Amino acid sequence: GERVRRPAAYDRGLIALAQRQAAASAGKAEIPCVVGDTMGADGFYEEQGRGDGALCEYDDAAREAWLRRCHDAGVRNIEMEAPALAAFCGAAGIRVAALNTVIVNRFEGDQVRVSGADIARMSANAGRLALRMIAALDAA
């Protein structure tokens, strides 16, 4: 076969819905929500600019400069799965958005330093936001 390229685009309407549903309203607590681009990578370590993997071909200054360029371009999340899901859904005509729980500020390091309780809370926030979005779509 030949290589197939597909755009990995998220539905702007779903993104706007996420922002609205994250806001506090009608007795619902605000859910922290940052809208930005998700950058796809082929691996977890070097491909995402991490310096803590088995191989690393760049120094801290180069890593920082690359992360800054990504951030300046609108990237707020780097991961491996969501862009593939977006490409698949787009090809199938399915609206798609990604809700990610970002647990590492890459400008502060590569290791997870938040507690298990904080990770559980942040993951629950993403789940609550997804449920709010589904309810809003169902009501429309």
mmCIF file of C-alpha atoms in Angstrom:
data_model
loop_
_atom_site.group_PDB
_atom_site.id
_atom_site.type_symbol
_atom_site.label_atom_id
_atom_site.label_comp_id
_atom_site.label_asym_id
_atom_site.label_seq_id
_atom_site.Cartn_x
_atom_site.Cartn_y
_atom_site.Cartn_z
ATOM 1 C CA GLY A 1 0.000 0.000 0.000
ATOM 2 C CA GLU A 2 0.820 3.638 -0.149
ATOM 3 C CA ARG A 3 1.006 6.151 2.636
ATOM 4 C CA VAL A 4 -2.327 7.829 3.323
ATOM 5 C CA ARG A 5 -2.410 11.313 4.811
ATOM 6 C CA ARG A 6 -5.514 12.693 6.466
ATOM 7 C CA PRO A 7 -6.030 15.997 8.247
ATOM 8 C CA ALA A 8 -6.452 15.752 12.015
ATOM 9 C CA ALA A 9 -8.969 18.524 12.552
ATOM 10 C CA TYR A 10 -11.171 19.011 15.580
ATOM 11 C CA ASP A 11 -14.715 20.352 15.346
ATOM 12 C CA ARG A 12 -14.665 24.050 16.328
ATOM 13 C CA GLY A 13 -18.294 23.846 17.437
ATOM 14 C CA LEU A 14 -17.456 21.069 19.903
ATOM 15 C CA ILE A 15 -14.484 23.067 21.167
ATOM 16 C CA ALA A 16 -16.732 26.083 21.778
ATOM 17 C CA LEU A 17 -19.241 23.797 23.511
ATOM 18 C CA ALA A 18 -16.488 22.500 25.793
ATOM 19 C CA GLN A 19 -15.562 26.060 26.743
ATOM 20 C CA ARG A 20 -19.194 26.931 27.512
ATOM 21 C CA GLN A 21 -19.783 23.753 29.506
ATOM 22 C CA ALA A 22 -16.573 24.235 31.499
ATOM 23 C CA ALA A 23 -17.820 27.588 32.794
ATOM 24 C CA ALA A 24 -19.643 27.664 36.119
ATOM 25 C CA SER A 25 -23.411 27.856 35.669
ATOM 26 C CA ALA A 26 -26.676 26.706 37.227
ATOM 27 C CA GLY A 27 -25.036 25.377 40.362
ATOM 28 C CA LYS A 28 -22.272 23.597 38.455
ATOM 29 C CA ALA A 29 -18.699 24.287 39.482
ATOM 30 C CA GLU A 30 -16.262 25.669 36.948
ATOM 31 C CA ILE A 31 -13.959 23.098 35.379
ATOM 32 C CA PRO A 32 -10.521 24.468 34.442
ATOM 33 C CA CYS A 33 -10.289 24.413 30.650
ATOM 34 C CA VAL A 34 -7.508 25.574 28.339
ATOM 35 C CA VAL A 35 -8.102 25.485 24.602
ATOM 36 C CA GLY A 36 -5.076 24.850 22.431
ATOM 37 C CA ASP A 37 -3.626 22.627 19.772
ATOM 38 C CA THR A 38 -2.709 18.989 20.376
ATOM 39 C CA MET A 39 0.500 17.938 18.669
ATOM 40 C CA GLY A 40 0.843 14.290 17.720
ATOM 41 C CA ALA A 41 4.103 12.406 18.208
ATOM 42 C CA ASP A 42 5.257 8.933 17.203
ATOM 43 C CA GLY A 43 6.692 8.160 20.642
ATOM 44 C CA PHE A 44 6.634 9.208 24.280
ATOM 45 C CA TYR A 45 10.192 10.321 24.989
ATOM 46 C CA GLU A 46 12.500 11.876 22.426
ATOM 47 C CA GLU A 47 9.669 12.542 19.964
ATOM 48 C CA GLN A 48 7.912 14.707 22.563
ATOM 49 C CA GLY A 49 11.055 16.589 23.525
ATOM 50 C CA ARG A 50 11.542 14.713 26.771
ATOM 51 C CA GLY A 51 14.995 14.553 28.258
ATOM 52 C CA ASP A 52 14.351 11.588 30.548
ATOM 53 C CA GLY A 53 14.293 8.742 28.019
ATOM 54 C CA ALA A 54 16.986 6.217 27.147
ATOM 55 C CA LEU A 55 18.081 8.301 24.140
ATOM 56 C CA CYS A 56 18.261 12.063 23.914
ATOM 57 C CA GLU A 57 20.029 13.870 21.072
ATOM 58 C CA TYR A 58 19.554 17.429 22.369
ATOM 59 C CA ASP A 59 20.514 19.458 25.419
ATOM 60 C CA ASP A 60 18.253 21.334 27.833
ATOM 61 C CA ALA A 61 18.580 24.612 25.913
ATOM 62 C CA ALA A 62 17.504 23.001 22.628
ATOM 63 C CA ARG A 63 14.634 21.230 24.397
ATOM 64 C CA GLU A 64 13.458 24.486 25.985
ATOM 65 C CA ALA A 65 13.676 26.346 22.656
ATOM 66 C CA TRP A 66 11.661 23.630 20.901
ATOM 67 C CA LEU A 67 8.986 23.609 23.621
ATOM 68 C CA ARG A 68 8.801 27.421 23.438
ATOM 69 C CA ARG A 69 8.299 27.286 19.636
ATOM 70 C CA CYS A 70 5.541 24.715 20.098
ATOM 71 C CA HIS A 71 3.868 26.815 22.787
ATOM 72 C CA ASP A 72 4.155 29.982 20.706
ATOM 73 C CA ALA A 73 2.450 28.112 17.838
ATOM 74 C CA GLY A 74 -0.524 27.278 20.101
ATOM 75 C CA VAL A 75 0.400 23.762 21.241
ATOM 76 C CA ARG A 76 -0.853 23.038 24.751
ATOM 77 C CA ASN A 77 -0.688 19.256 24.676
ATOM 78 C CA ILE A 78 1.641 16.678 23.131
ATOM 79 C CA GLU A 79 0.499 13.088 22.851
ATOM 80 C CA MET A 80 0.213 10.119 20.541
ATOM 81 C CA GLU A 81 -3.440 9.116 20.125
ATOM 82 C CA ALA A 82 -5.796 12.093 19.698
ATOM 83 C CA PRO A 83 -4.553 13.248 16.274
ATOM 84 C CA ALA A 84 -5.062 9.735 14.863
ATOM 85 C CA LEU A 85 -8.579 9.674 16.315
ATOM 86 C CA ALA A 86 -9.294 13.093 14.780
ATOM 87 C CA ALA A 87 -8.062 11.931 11.366
ATOM 88 C CA PHE A 88 -10.162 8.759 11.536
ATOM 89 C CA CYS A 89 -13.304 10.604 12.647
ATOM 90 C CA GLY A 90 -12.813 13.277 10.004
ATOM 91 C CA ALA A 91 -12.532 10.657 7.263
ATOM 92 C CA ALA A 92 -15.691 8.976 8.594
ATOM 93 C CA GLY A 93 -17.633 12.250 8.830
ATOM 94 C CA ILE A 94 -17.843 12.144 12.631
ATOM 95 C CA ARG A 95 -17.513 15.348 14.655
ATOM 96 C CA VAL A 96 -14.619 15.092 17.109
ATOM 97 C CA ALA A 97 -12.872 17.028 19.847
ATOM 98 C CA ALA A 98 -10.241 15.957 22.356
ATOM 99 C CA LEU A 99 -10.428 16.494 26.109
ATOM 100 C CA ASN A 100 -7.004 15.908 27.611
ATOM 101 C CA THR A 101 -5.840 16.001 31.195
ATOM 102 C CA VAL A 102 -2.384 17.548 31.123
ATOM 103 C CA ILE A 103 -0.491 16.541 34.260
ATOM 104 C CA VAL A 104 3.025 17.786 33.482
ATOM 105 C CA ASN A 105 4.075 21.370 32.812
ATOM 106 C CA ARG A 106 6.856 20.601 30.363
ATOM 107 C CA PHE A 107 8.563 23.930 31.077
ATOM 108 C CA GLU A 108 9.099 22.661 34.631
ATOM 109 C CA GLY A 109 10.323 19.162 33.762
ATOM 110 C CA ASP A 110 9.363 15.812 32.297
ATOM 111 C CA GLN A 111 8.363 13.889 35.422
ATOM 112 C CA VAL A 112 4.876 13.670 36.909
ATOM 113 C CA ARG A 113 5.042 15.537 40.201
ATOM 114 C CA VAL A 114 1.371 15.814 41.090
ATOM 115 C CA SER A 115 -0.230 13.471 43.585
ATOM 116 C CA GLY A 116 -2.437 10.542 42.717
ATOM 117 C CA ALA A 117 -5.344 12.444 44.257
ATOM 118 C CA ASP A 118 -4.679 15.419 41.965
ATOM 119 C CA ILE A 119 -4.515 13.149 38.917
ATOM 120 C CA ALA A 120 -7.822 11.562 39.954
ATOM 121 C CA ARG A 121 -9.412 15.008 40.399
ATOM 122 C CA MET A 122 -8.162 16.242 37.015
ATOM 123 C CA SER A 123 -9.342 13.069 35.277
ATOM 124 C CA ALA A 124 -12.736 13.375 36.966
ATOM 125 C CA ASN A 125 -12.944 16.972 35.711
ATOM 126 C CA ALA A 126 -12.445 15.753 32.134
ATOM 127 C CA GLY A 127 -15.132 13.120 32.643
ATOM 128 C CA ARG A 128 -17.568 15.675 34.087
ATOM 129 C CA LEU A 129 -16.906 18.017 31.174
ATOM 130 C CA ALA A 130 -17.522 15.211 28.669
ATOM 131 C CA LEU A 131 -20.826 14.373 30.391
ATOM 132 C CA ARG A 132 -21.880 18.038 30.355
ATOM 133 C CA MET A 133 -21.110 18.183 26.640
ATOM 134 C CA ILE A 134 -23.093 15.016 25.921
ATOM 135 C CA ALA A 135 -26.068 16.346 27.906
ATOM 136 C CA ALA A 136 -25.930 19.664 26.040
ATOM 137 C CA LEU A 137 -25.766 17.904 22.664
ATOM 138 C CA ASP A 138 -28.636 15.613 23.651
ATOM 139 C CA ALA A 139 -30.747 18.613 24.703
ATOM 140 C CA ALA A 140 -30.110 20.438 21.412
#
